[in-house]
PDB file of C-alpha atoms in Angstrom:
ATOM      1  CA  MET A  47     228.153  -2.839  39.998  1.00  0.00           C
ATOM      2  CA  HIS A  48     225.535  -5.532  39.612  1.00  0.00           C
ATOM      3  CA  PRO A  49     226.909  -8.985  38.720  1.00  0.00           C
ATOM      4  CA  TYR A  50     224.142  -9.604  36.192  1.00  0.00           C
ATOM      5  CA  LEU A  51     223.477  -8.064  32.767  1.00  0.00           C
ATOM      6  CA  GLY A  52     220.560  -5.692  32.497  1.00  0.00           C
ATOM      7  CA  ARG A  53     217.834  -6.112  29.873  1.00  0.00           C
ATOM      8  CA  ARG A  54     218.901  -3.070  27.866  1.00  0.00           C
ATOM      9  CA  ASP A  55     222.580  -4.050  27.990  1.00  0.00           C
ATOM     10  CA  PHE A  56     221.689  -7.567  26.917  1.00  0.00           C
ATOM     11  CA  LEU A  57     219.656  -6.370  23.925  1.00  0.00           C
ATOM     12  CA  SER A  58     222.339  -3.856  22.994  1.00  0.00           C
ATOM     13  CA  GLN A  59     225.123  -6.436  23.044  1.00  0.00           C
ATOM     14  CA  MET A  60     222.990  -8.953  21.176  1.00  0.00           C
ATOM     15  CA  SER A  61     222.356  -6.487  18.338  1.00  0.00           C
ATOM     16  CA  ALA A  62     226.044  -5.549  18.177  1.00  0.00           C
ATOM     17  CA  GLY A  63     226.993  -9.224  18.226  1.00  0.00           C
ATOM     18  CA  LEU A  64     224.797 -10.015  15.229  1.00  0.00           C
ATOM     19  CA  GLY A  65     226.350  -7.103  13.392  1.00  0.00           C
ATOM     20  CA  GLY A  66     229.797  -8.480  14.190  1.00  0.00           C
ATOM     21  CA  VAL A  67     228.869 -11.852  12.728  1.00  0.00           C
ATOM     22  CA  ALA A  68     227.699 -10.181   9.515  1.00  0.00           C
ATOM     23  CA  LEU A  69     230.840  -8.038   9.387  1.00  0.00           C
ATOM     24  CA  ALA A  70     233.082 -11.081   9.829  1.00  0.00           C
ATOM     25  CA  SER A  71     231.316 -12.797   6.940  1.00  0.00           C
ATOM     26  CA  LEU A  72     231.752  -9.789   4.659  1.00  0.00           C
ATOM     27  CA  LEU A  73     235.417  -9.340   5.597  1.00  0.00           C
ATOM     28  CA  SER A  74     236.194 -12.987   4.964  1.00  0.00           C
ATOM     29  CA  ARG A  75     234.703 -12.745   1.475  1.00  0.00           C
ATOM     30  CA  ASP A  76     236.617  -9.558   0.649  1.00  0.00           C
ATOM     31  CA  SER A  77     239.908 -10.878   2.044  1.00  0.00           C
ATOM     32  CA  ALA A  78     239.695 -13.805  -0.381  1.00  0.00           C
ATOM     33  CA  LEU A  79     239.677 -11.347  -3.276  1.00  0.00           C
ATOM     34  CA  PHE A  80     242.898  -9.620  -2.257  1.00  0.00           C
ATOM     35  CA  ALA A  81     244.599 -12.855  -1.224  1.00  0.00           C
ATOM     36  CA  ALA A  82     244.290 -14.167  -4.782  1.00  0.00           C
ATOM     37  CA  SER A  83     247.516 -14.608  -6.695  1.00  0.00           C
ATOM     38  CA  VAL A  84     245.966 -12.780  -9.630  1.00  0.00           C
ATOM     39  CA  PRO A  85     243.589  -9.849  -8.962  1.00  0.00           C
ATOM     40  CA  GLY A  86     239.979 -10.844  -9.461  1.00  0.00           C
ATOM     41  CA  ASP A  87     240.657 -14.611  -9.553  1.00  0.00           C
ATOM     42  CA  ALA A  88     239.094 -15.312  -6.180  1.00  0.00           C
ATOM     43  CA  ALA A  89     235.454 -16.272  -6.488  1.00  0.00           C
ATOM     44  CA  ASP A  90     232.852 -15.420  -3.887  1.00  0.00           C
ATOM     45  CA  SER A  91     232.174 -18.097  -1.348  1.00  0.00           C
ATOM     46  CA  PRO A  92     229.175 -20.219  -2.330  1.00  0.00           C
ATOM     47  CA  PRO A  93     225.781 -19.513  -0.716  1.00  0.00           C
ATOM     48  CA  HIS A  94     225.065 -21.268   2.565  1.00  0.00           C
ATOM     49  CA  HIS A  95     222.284 -23.186   0.830  1.00  0.00           C
ATOM     50  CA  THR A  96     221.646 -24.440  -2.686  1.00  0.00           C
ATOM     51  CA  PRO A  97     219.960 -21.619  -4.650  1.00  0.00           C
ATOM     52  CA  LYS A  98     216.663 -22.426  -6.324  1.00  0.00           C
ATOM     53  CA  ALA A  99     217.406 -19.927  -9.107  1.00  0.00           C
ATOM     54  CA  ARG A 100     220.428 -19.920 -11.413  1.00  0.00           C
ATOM     55  CA  ARG A 101     219.652 -16.712 -13.272  1.00  0.00           C
ATOM     56  CA  ALA A 102     217.196 -13.820 -13.356  1.00  0.00           C
ATOM     57  CA  ILE A 103     215.993 -11.551 -16.164  1.00  0.00           C
ATOM     58  CA  GLN A 104     214.740  -8.106 -15.212  1.00  0.00           C
ATOM     59  CA  ILE A 105     212.972  -6.046 -17.878  1.00  0.00           C
ATOM     60  CA  PHE A 106     212.839  -2.463 -16.688  1.00  0.00           C
ATOM     61  CA  LEU A 107     210.641  -0.262 -18.881  1.00  0.00           C
ATOM     62  CA  SER A 108     211.884   3.235 -18.107  1.00  0.00           C
ATOM     63  CA  GLY A 109     208.958   5.571 -18.750  1.00  0.00           C
ATOM     64  CA  GLY A 110     207.146   2.571 -20.175  1.00  0.00           C
ATOM     65  CA  LEU A 111     203.694   1.093 -19.938  1.00  0.00           C
ATOM     66  CA  SER A 112     201.579   2.142 -16.974  1.00  0.00           C
ATOM     67  CA  GLN A 113     200.366  -0.498 -14.533  1.00  0.00           C
ATOM     68  CA  VAL A 114     196.789   0.769 -14.934  1.00  0.00           C
ATOM     69  CA  ASP A 115     197.017  -0.014 -18.656  1.00  0.00           C
ATOM     70  CA  SER A 116     198.434  -3.497 -18.211  1.00  0.00           C
ATOM     71  CA  PHE A 117     197.557  -5.649 -15.173  1.00  0.00           C
ATOM     72  CA  ASP A 118     196.293  -3.339 -12.403  1.00  0.00           C
ATOM     73  CA  TYR A 119     192.622  -2.795 -13.146  1.00  0.00           C
ATOM     74  CA  LYS A 120     191.205   0.367 -11.531  1.00  0.00           C
ATOM     75  CA  PRO A 121     187.418   0.489 -12.094  1.00  0.00           C
ATOM     76  CA  ALA A 122     187.178   3.724 -10.079  1.00  0.00           C
ATOM     77  CA  LEU A 123     189.103   5.491 -12.854  1.00  0.00           C
ATOM     78  CA  GLU A 124     186.199   4.801 -15.182  1.00  0.00           C
ATOM     79  CA  LYS A 125     183.796   6.270 -12.628  1.00  0.00           C
ATOM     80  CA  TYR A 126     185.816   9.460 -12.120  1.00  0.00           C
ATOM     81  CA  HIS A 127     187.201   9.797 -15.647  1.00  0.00           C
ATOM     82  CA  GLY A 128     187.848  13.430 -16.572  1.00  0.00           C
ATOM     83  CA  GLN A 129     187.294  14.664 -13.015  1.00  0.00           C
ATOM     84  CA  PRO A 130     189.744  16.049 -10.453  1.00  0.00           C
ATOM     85  CA  LEU A 131     190.939  13.867  -7.607  1.00  0.00           C
ATOM     86  CA  PRO A 132     188.060  13.563  -5.099  1.00  0.00           C
ATOM     87  CA  GLY A 133     188.439  15.066  -1.655  1.00  0.00           C
ATOM     88  CA  GLY A 134     191.116  17.418  -0.411  1.00  0.00           C
ATOM     89  CA  GLU A 135     194.029  15.021  -0.898  1.00  0.00           C
ATOM     90  CA  LYS A 136     196.947  16.553  -2.787  1.00  0.00           C
ATOM     91  CA  PRO A 137     199.627  13.959  -3.534  1.00  0.00           C
ATOM     92  CA  ASP A 138     203.234  15.023  -3.764  1.00  0.00           C
ATOM     93  CA  VAL A 139     203.760  14.816  -7.523  1.00  0.00           C
ATOM     94  CA  PHE A 140     206.230  16.346  -9.944  1.00  0.00           C
ATOM     95  CA  PHE A 141     206.078  20.169  -9.755  1.00  0.00           C
ATOM     96  CA  GLY A 142     202.922  19.822  -7.630  1.00  0.00           C
ATOM     97  CA  LYS A 143     200.646  19.630 -10.686  1.00  0.00           C
ATOM     98  CA  VAL A 144     197.820  17.120 -10.313  1.00  0.00           C
ATOM     99  CA  GLY A 145     195.938  16.520 -13.549  1.00  0.00           C
ATOM    100  CA  LEU A 146     192.480  15.122 -14.126  1.00  0.00           C
ATOM    101  CA  LEU A 147     191.843  11.429 -13.594  1.00  0.00           C
ATOM    102  CA  HIS A 148     191.930   9.314 -16.744  1.00  0.00           C
ATOM    103  CA  GLN A 149     190.628   5.822 -17.383  1.00  0.00           C
ATOM    104  CA  SER A 150     192.649   3.212 -19.208  1.00  0.00           C
ATOM    105  CA  HIS A 151     192.652   3.306 -22.991  1.00  0.00           C
ATOM    106  CA  TRP A 152     192.171  -0.473 -23.131  1.00  0.00           C
ATOM    107  CA  ALA A 153     189.493  -2.850 -21.883  1.00  0.00           C
ATOM    108  CA  PHE A 154     190.243  -5.261 -19.015  1.00  0.00           C
ATOM    109  CA  ASN A 155     189.046  -8.827 -18.521  1.00  0.00           C
ATOM    110  CA  GLN A 156     189.652 -11.572 -15.984  1.00  0.00           C
ATOM    111  CA  HIS A 157     191.584 -14.653 -17.050  1.00  0.00           C
ATOM    112  CA  GLY A 158     192.590 -18.091 -15.822  1.00  0.00           C
ATOM    113  CA  GLN A 159     191.479 -19.922 -12.713  1.00  0.00           C
ATOM    114  CA  SER A 160     192.945 -17.115 -10.611  1.00  0.00           C
ATOM    115  CA  GLY A 161     190.707 -14.541 -12.266  1.00  0.00           C
ATOM    116  CA  LEU A 162     193.541 -12.035 -12.564  1.00  0.00           C
ATOM    117  CA  TRP A 163     192.907  -8.972 -14.652  1.00  0.00           C
ATOM    118  CA  ALA A 164     194.773  -8.179 -17.858  1.00  0.00           C
ATOM    119  CA  SER A 165     194.166  -5.545 -20.491  1.00  0.00           C
ATOM    120  CA  GLU A 166     193.495  -6.331 -24.121  1.00  0.00           C
ATOM    121  CA  LEU A 167     197.076  -5.279 -24.873  1.00  0.00           C
ATOM    122  CA  PHE A 168     198.202  -8.755 -23.759  1.00  0.00           C
ATOM    123  CA  PRO A 169     195.946 -11.368 -25.415  1.00  0.00           C
ATOM    124  CA  HIS A 170     198.630 -14.079 -25.274  1.00  0.00           C
ATOM    125  CA  LEU A 171     200.136 -13.275 -21.894  1.00  0.00           C
ATOM    126  CA  ALA A 172     196.625 -13.204 -20.448  1.00  0.00           C
ATOM    127  CA  GLN A 173     196.425 -16.943 -21.133  1.00  0.00           C
ATOM    128  CA  CYS A 174     199.354 -17.499 -18.727  1.00  0.00           C
ATOM    129  CA  VAL A 175     198.228 -15.428 -15.733  1.00  0.00           C
ATOM    130  CA  ASP A 176     198.035 -18.525 -13.515  1.00  0.00           C
ATOM    131  CA  GLN A 177     201.808 -18.938 -13.954  1.00  0.00           C
ATOM    132  CA  LEU A 178     202.602 -15.283 -13.206  1.00  0.00           C
ATOM    133  CA  THR A 179     202.979 -13.313  -9.985  1.00  0.00           C
ATOM    134  CA  PHE A 180     201.719  -9.742  -9.775  1.00  0.00           C
ATOM    135  CA  VAL A 181     203.078  -7.580  -6.953  1.00  0.00           C
ATOM    136  CA  ARG A 182     200.571  -4.783  -6.322  1.00  0.00           C
ATOM    137  CA  SER A 183     202.032  -3.493  -3.047  1.00  0.00           C
ATOM    138  CA  MET A 184     204.955  -1.581  -4.558  1.00  0.00           C
ATOM    139  CA  VAL A 185     204.863   2.198  -4.259  1.00  0.00           C
ATOM    140  CA  ALA A 186     207.344   4.936  -5.086  1.00  0.00           C
ATOM    141  CA  GLY A 187     208.342   7.783  -2.833  1.00  0.00           C
ATOM    142  CA  SER A 188     208.993  10.223  -5.656  1.00  0.00           C
ATOM    143  CA  ALA A 189     207.343  11.237  -8.916  1.00  0.00           C
ATOM    144  CA  ASN A 190     210.607  12.737 -10.208  1.00  0.00           C
ATOM    145  CA  HIS A 191     212.251  10.622 -12.873  1.00  0.00           C
ATOM    146  CA  ALA A 192     215.812  10.159 -11.569  1.00  0.00           C
ATOM    147  CA  PRO A 193     215.074   9.257  -7.912  1.00  0.00           C
ATOM    148  CA  ALA A 194     212.098   7.108  -8.953  1.00  0.00           C
ATOM    149  CA  ILE A 195     214.279   5.112 -11.363  1.00  0.00           C
ATOM    150  CA  PHE A 196     216.946   4.651  -8.688  1.00  0.00           C
ATOM    151  CA  GLU A 197     214.263   3.469  -6.290  1.00  0.00           C
ATOM    152  CA  ALA A 198     212.878   0.995  -8.824  1.00  0.00           C
ATOM    153  CA  ASN A 199     216.295  -0.564  -9.385  1.00  0.00           C
ATOM    154  CA  SER A 200     217.875  -0.384  -5.933  1.00  0.00           C
ATOM    155  CA  GLY A 201     215.066   0.308  -3.470  1.00  0.00           C
ATOM    156  CA  PHE A 202     216.515   3.729  -2.573  1.00  0.00           C
ATOM    157  CA  ARG A 203     215.863   7.159  -4.080  1.00  0.00           C
ATOM    158  CA  LEU A 204     219.496   8.237  -3.688  1.00  0.00           C
ATOM    159  CA  MET A 205     222.505   7.051  -5.656  1.00  0.00           C
ATOM    160  CA  GLY A 206     225.076   4.840  -3.990  1.00  0.00           C
ATOM    161  CA  PHE A 207     223.145   1.615  -3.376  1.00  0.00           C
ATOM    162  CA  PRO A 208     223.573  -1.703  -5.218  1.00  0.00           C
ATOM    163  CA  VAL A 209     220.936  -2.561  -7.795  1.00  0.00           C
ATOM    164  CA  MET A 210     219.165  -5.906  -8.001  1.00  0.00           C
ATOM    165  CA  GLY A 211     221.585  -7.353 -10.572  1.00  0.00           C
ATOM    166  CA  SER A 212     224.547  -6.606  -8.314  1.00  0.00           C
ATOM    167  CA  TRP A 213     222.864  -8.283  -5.357  1.00  0.00           C
ATOM    168  CA  LEU A 214     222.121 -11.347  -7.494  1.00  0.00           C
ATOM    169  CA  SER A 215     225.745 -11.455  -8.635  1.00  0.00           C
ATOM    170  CA  TYR A 216     226.889 -11.133  -5.019  1.00  0.00           C
ATOM    171  CA  GLY A 217     224.511 -13.843  -3.801  1.00  0.00           C
ATOM    172  CA  LEU A 218     224.592 -16.408  -6.618  1.00  0.00           C
ATOM    173  CA  GLY A 219     228.101 -15.960  -8.016  1.00  0.00           C
ATOM    174  CA  CYS A 220     229.116 -16.791 -11.580  1.00  0.00           C
ATOM    175  CA  GLU A 221     229.352 -20.108 -13.404  1.00  0.00           C
ATOM    176  CA  THR A 222     232.179 -18.983 -15.675  1.00  0.00           C
ATOM    177  CA  ASP A 223     235.263 -16.766 -15.570  1.00  0.00           C
ATOM    178  CA  ASN A 224     234.891 -15.772 -19.228  1.00  0.00           C
ATOM    179  CA  LEU A 225     231.712 -13.713 -18.932  1.00  0.00           C
ATOM    180  CA  PRO A 226     230.385 -11.136 -16.469  1.00  0.00           C
ATOM    181  CA  THR A 227     227.743 -12.242 -14.008  1.00  0.00           C
ATOM    182  CA  PHE A 228     225.585  -9.123 -14.389  1.00  0.00           C
ATOM    183  CA  VAL A 229     224.912  -8.042 -17.977  1.00  0.00           C
ATOM    184  CA  VAL A 230     222.918  -4.951 -18.961  1.00  0.00           C
ATOM    185  CA  LEU A 231     221.219  -4.475 -22.339  1.00  0.00           C
ATOM    186  CA  PRO A 232     220.319  -0.765 -22.560  1.00  0.00           C
ATOM    187  CA  ASP A 233     217.710   0.659 -24.881  1.00  0.00           C
ATOM    188  CA  PRO A 234     219.551   1.507 -28.127  1.00  0.00           C
ATOM    189  CA  ARG A 235     217.587   4.767 -28.329  1.00  0.00           C
ATOM    190  CA  GLY A 236     219.266   6.113 -25.213  1.00  0.00           C
ATOM    191  CA  LEU A 237     220.223   5.414 -21.620  1.00  0.00           C
ATOM    192  CA  PRO A 238     217.780   5.939 -18.730  1.00  0.00           C
ATOM    193  CA  THR A 239     218.082   8.897 -16.406  1.00  0.00           C
ATOM    194  CA  GLY A 240     221.145   8.329 -14.271  1.00  0.00           C
ATOM    195  CA  ALA A 241     222.810   6.191 -16.972  1.00  0.00           C
ATOM    196  CA  ALA A 242     225.348   3.739 -15.498  1.00  0.00           C
ATOM    197  CA  ASN A 243     224.230   4.525 -11.938  1.00  0.00           C
ATOM    198  CA  ASN A 244     221.327   2.195 -12.685  1.00  0.00           C
ATOM    199  CA  TRP A 245     223.647  -0.820 -12.805  1.00  0.00           C
ATOM    200  CA  THR A 246     226.153   0.143 -10.132  1.00  0.00           C
ATOM    201  CA  SER A 247     227.483  -2.229  -7.470  1.00  0.00           C
ATOM    202  CA  ALA A 248     227.900   0.714  -5.039  1.00  0.00           C
ATOM    203  CA  PHE A 249     229.415  -0.564  -1.772  1.00  0.00           C
ATOM    204  CA  LEU A 250     229.523  -4.192  -2.957  1.00  0.00           C
ATOM    205  CA  PRO A 251     232.805  -5.336  -4.563  1.00  0.00           C
ATOM    206  CA  SER A 252     233.145  -3.635  -7.926  1.00  0.00           C
ATOM    207  CA  ARG A 253     233.224  -6.908  -9.842  1.00  0.00           C
ATOM    208  CA  HIS A 254     229.461  -7.132  -9.194  1.00  0.00           C
ATOM    209  CA  GLN A 255     228.630  -4.024 -11.249  1.00  0.00           C
ATOM    210  CA  GLY A 256     226.719  -4.447 -14.488  1.00  0.00           C
ATOM    211  CA  VAL A 257     228.497  -4.725 -17.836  1.00  0.00           C
ATOM    212  CA  ALA A 258     226.587  -2.939 -20.586  1.00  0.00           C
ATOM    213  CA  PHE A 259     226.305  -4.776 -23.916  1.00  0.00           C
ATOM    214  CA  GLY A 260     225.178  -3.272 -27.192  1.00  0.00           C
ATOM    215  CA  THR A 261     222.135  -4.611 -29.000  1.00  0.00           C
ATOM    216  CA  HIS A 262     223.534  -4.066 -32.485  1.00  0.00           C
ATOM    217  CA  ASN A 263     226.161  -6.153 -34.270  1.00  0.00           C
ATOM    218  CA  ASN A 264     228.887  -4.412 -32.251  1.00  0.00           C
ATOM    219  CA  VAL A 265     227.914  -5.923 -28.905  1.00  0.00           C
ATOM    220  CA  ILE A 266     231.021  -4.729 -27.044  1.00  0.00           C
ATOM    221  CA  PRO A 267     232.946  -1.846 -28.659  1.00  0.00           C
ATOM    222  CA  ASP A 268     236.724  -2.219 -28.957  1.00  0.00           C
ATOM    223  CA  LEU A 269     236.656  -5.811 -27.712  1.00  0.00           C
ATOM    224  CA  HIS A 270     239.026  -7.025 -30.402  1.00  0.00           C
ATOM    225  CA  SER A 271     242.417  -5.682 -31.396  1.00  0.00           C
ATOM    226  CA  PRO A 272     242.312  -3.083 -34.199  1.00  0.00           C
ATOM    227  CA  GLN A 273     244.721  -5.145 -36.294  1.00  0.00           C
ATOM    228  CA  PRO A 274     245.719  -8.824 -36.418  1.00  0.00           C
ATOM    229  CA  ILE A 275     248.272  -9.754 -33.742  1.00  0.00           C
ATOM    230  CA  ASP A 276     249.745 -13.243 -33.578  1.00  0.00           C
ATOM    231  CA  GLU A 277     248.940 -15.302 -30.497  1.00  0.00           C
ATOM    232  CA  THR A 278     252.518 -15.379 -29.183  1.00  0.00           C
ATOM    233  CA  ARG A 279     252.777 -11.613 -29.129  1.00  0.00           C
ATOM    234  CA  ARG A 280     249.292 -11.314 -27.608  1.00  0.00           C
ATOM    235  CA  GLN A 281     250.150 -13.685 -24.751  1.00  0.00           C
ATOM    236  CA  SER A 282     253.445 -11.885 -24.110  1.00  0.00           C
ATOM    237  CA  ARG A 283     251.601  -8.608 -23.780  1.00  0.00           C
ATOM    238  CA  PHE A 284     249.033 -10.140 -21.432  1.00  0.00           C
ATOM    239  CA  SER A 285     251.787 -11.626 -19.291  1.00  0.00           C
ATOM    240  CA  LEU A 286     253.592  -8.292 -19.011  1.00  0.00           C
ATOM    241  CA  LEU A 287     250.353  -6.480 -18.213  1.00  0.00           C
ATOM    242  CA  ASN A 288     249.519  -9.062 -15.543  1.00  0.00           C
ATOM    243  CA  ASP A 289     252.900  -8.503 -13.853  1.00  0.00           C
ATOM    244  CA  LEU A 290     252.414  -4.743 -13.927  1.00  0.00           C
ATOM    245  CA  ASN A 291     248.919  -5.086 -12.483  1.00  0.00           C
ATOM    246  CA  ARG A 292     250.137  -7.274  -9.639  1.00  0.00           C
ATOM    247  CA  ASN A 293     252.865  -4.818  -8.722  1.00  0.00           C
ATOM    248  CA  HIS A 294     250.488  -1.880  -8.903  1.00  0.00           C
ATOM    249  CA  LEU A 295     247.883  -3.609  -6.741  1.00  0.00           C
ATOM    250  CA  ALA A 296     250.558  -4.542  -4.184  1.00  0.00           C
ATOM    251  CA  GLN A 297     251.374  -0.844  -3.839  1.00  0.00           C
ATOM    252  CA  HIS A 298     247.687   0.013  -3.358  1.00  0.00           C
ATOM    253  CA  ALA A 299     246.516  -2.816  -1.135  1.00  0.00           C
ATOM    254  CA  GLY A 300     242.824  -2.775  -0.328  1.00  0.00           C
ATOM    255  CA  SER A 301     241.800  -0.726  -3.371  1.00  0.00           C
ATOM    256  CA  ASP A 302     238.624  -2.441  -4.508  1.00  0.00           C
ATOM    257  CA  PRO A 303     238.046  -0.140  -7.528  1.00  0.00           C
ATOM    258  CA  LEU A 304     241.571  -0.921  -8.708  1.00  0.00           C
ATOM    259  CA  ALA A 305     241.066  -4.660  -8.254  1.00  0.00           C
ATOM    260  CA  GLY A 306     237.716  -4.399 -10.028  1.00  0.00           C
ATOM    261  CA  ARG A 307     239.260  -2.572 -12.980  1.00  0.00           C
ATOM    262  CA  ILE A 308     242.075  -5.108 -13.282  1.00  0.00           C
ATOM    263  CA  HIS A 309     239.515  -7.901 -13.122  1.00  0.00           C
ATOM    264  CA  ALA A 310     237.479  -6.197 -15.865  1.00  0.00           C
ATOM    265  CA  TYR A 311     240.529  -5.914 -18.137  1.00  0.00           C
ATOM    266  CA  GLU A 312     241.423  -9.554 -17.603  1.00  0.00           C
ATOM    267  CA  MET A 313     237.854 -10.642 -18.277  1.00  0.00           C
ATOM    268  CA  ALA A 314     237.795  -8.544 -21.459  1.00  0.00           C
ATOM    269  CA  ALA A 315     240.700 -10.596 -22.767  1.00  0.00           C
ATOM    270  CA  ARG A 316     238.837 -13.841 -22.083  1.00  0.00           C
ATOM    271  CA  MET A 317     235.624 -12.410 -23.534  1.00  0.00           C
ATOM    272  CA  GLN A 318     237.275 -12.057 -26.939  1.00  0.00           C
ATOM    273  CA  VAL A 319     236.805 -15.791 -27.345  1.00  0.00           C
ATOM    274  CA  ALA A 320     233.516 -16.264 -25.481  1.00  0.00           C
ATOM    275  CA  ILE A 321     231.419 -13.309 -26.616  1.00  0.00           C
ATOM    276  CA  PRO A 322     231.082 -14.062 -30.375  1.00  0.00           C
ATOM    277  CA  GLU A 323     229.517 -17.434 -29.602  1.00  0.00           C
ATOM    278  CA  VAL A 324     227.272 -16.126 -26.824  1.00  0.00           C
ATOM    279  CA  VAL A 325     225.701 -13.293 -28.830  1.00  0.00           C
ATOM    280  CA  ASP A 326     225.370 -15.202 -32.110  1.00  0.00           C
ATOM    281  CA  LEU A 327     221.629 -15.630 -32.669  1.00  0.00           C
ATOM    282  CA  ALA A 328     221.992 -17.042 -36.184  1.00  0.00           C
ATOM    283  CA  GLY A 329     221.366 -20.523 -34.823  1.00  0.00           C
ATOM    284  CA  GLU A 330     217.895 -19.563 -33.643  1.00  0.00           C
ATOM    285  CA  SER A 331     215.120 -20.726 -35.931  1.00  0.00           C
ATOM    286  CA  ALA A 332     213.234 -18.269 -38.114  1.00  0.00           C
ATOM    287  CA  ALA A 333     210.072 -19.121 -36.165  1.00  0.00           C
ATOM    288  CA  ALA A 334     211.738 -18.255 -32.844  1.00  0.00           C
ATOM    289  CA  GLN A 335     213.128 -14.993 -34.224  1.00  0.00           C
ATOM    290  CA  SER A 336     209.670 -14.104 -35.503  1.00  0.00           C
ATOM    291  CA  LEU A 337     208.178 -14.722 -32.063  1.00  0.00           C
ATOM    292  CA  TYR A 338     210.703 -12.243 -30.655  1.00  0.00           C
ATOM    293  CA  GLY A 339     209.722  -9.607 -33.228  1.00  0.00           C
ATOM    294  CA  PHE A 340     212.753  -9.785 -35.514  1.00  0.00           C
ATOM    295  CA  ASP A 341     210.535  -9.209 -38.540  1.00  0.00           C
ATOM    296  CA  ASP A 342     209.055  -6.016 -37.056  1.00  0.00           C
ATOM    297  CA  PRO A 343     211.326  -2.934 -37.320  1.00  0.00           C
ATOM    298  CA  GLY A 344     209.667  -1.474 -34.232  1.00  0.00           C
ATOM    299  CA  CYS A 345     210.409  -4.545 -32.101  1.00  0.00           C
ATOM    300  CA  VAL A 346     213.635  -6.018 -33.470  1.00  0.00           C
ATOM    301  CA  GLU A 347     216.055  -4.269 -31.062  1.00  0.00           C
ATOM    302  CA  PHE A 348     213.997  -5.016 -27.950  1.00  0.00           C
ATOM    303  CA  GLY A 349     213.318  -8.563 -29.177  1.00  0.00           C
ATOM    304  CA  ARG A 350     217.027  -9.168 -29.745  1.00  0.00           C
ATOM    305  CA  SER A 351     217.768  -8.053 -26.180  1.00  0.00           C
ATOM    306  CA  CYS A 352     215.091 -10.375 -24.787  1.00  0.00           C
ATOM    307  CA  MET A 353     216.379 -13.344 -26.789  1.00  0.00           C
TER     308      MET A 353
END
């Protein structure tokens, strides 16, 4: 046996050591959750540096506007409009059917000092291109709806991976205990393919999963009691439920889904006070509501979600 460590052994142990450091960090965060006196009370440890961002808004247009009709100008499409794809290349598309090439329906122009392209669909946004970032390197590995949507939200074509909102919740934490960190505002016309799998926390702690709000007056169904209950009776019920939850969790130690569900129920009780104020847009000026499309029946639901 040689007294020194070989190159391969050194690299192998180094890689395993780094994994151990990451594992220790994850275990320490999860142990804080289950060590809490009340399930779900333990907050994630703060980031190791001060975050530059406090919040993020992701607008995912499922089956929405094409990039070649918005900000990704493709002059070659005009040249080959109405023709089959040149050469013998056959991309792997849905059902293997490759249609004829088609140019954009809208004219493109360059804007700002950066000279970035924008179609005539965005006359106002085009004036702000110097303050925007366009990522043109993103590609999808599937033309099928469900895996492509999963890939857009999580980076993977299979279910079972955290989406961006869950990672942000995990990394930035929450400023309040009365509201969820990750909120989802689905299209009122219907959920995307895969439904709630598009806001799953997957293998991250379940408290980082998205909470779906409604965009109508009933933002969260069944949030309030069906009939008036005096505060004393309400608090007595909450106290009893809390004791039952603690006992149940003690009998199922290490059950993250159970802890996440208990945490969700407890947050729902606190949300009864916080939610009405948060979702009340009556204080917004008529001018601001008009800018968000409140006076257009075709835009009001999407505009309300954005606001």
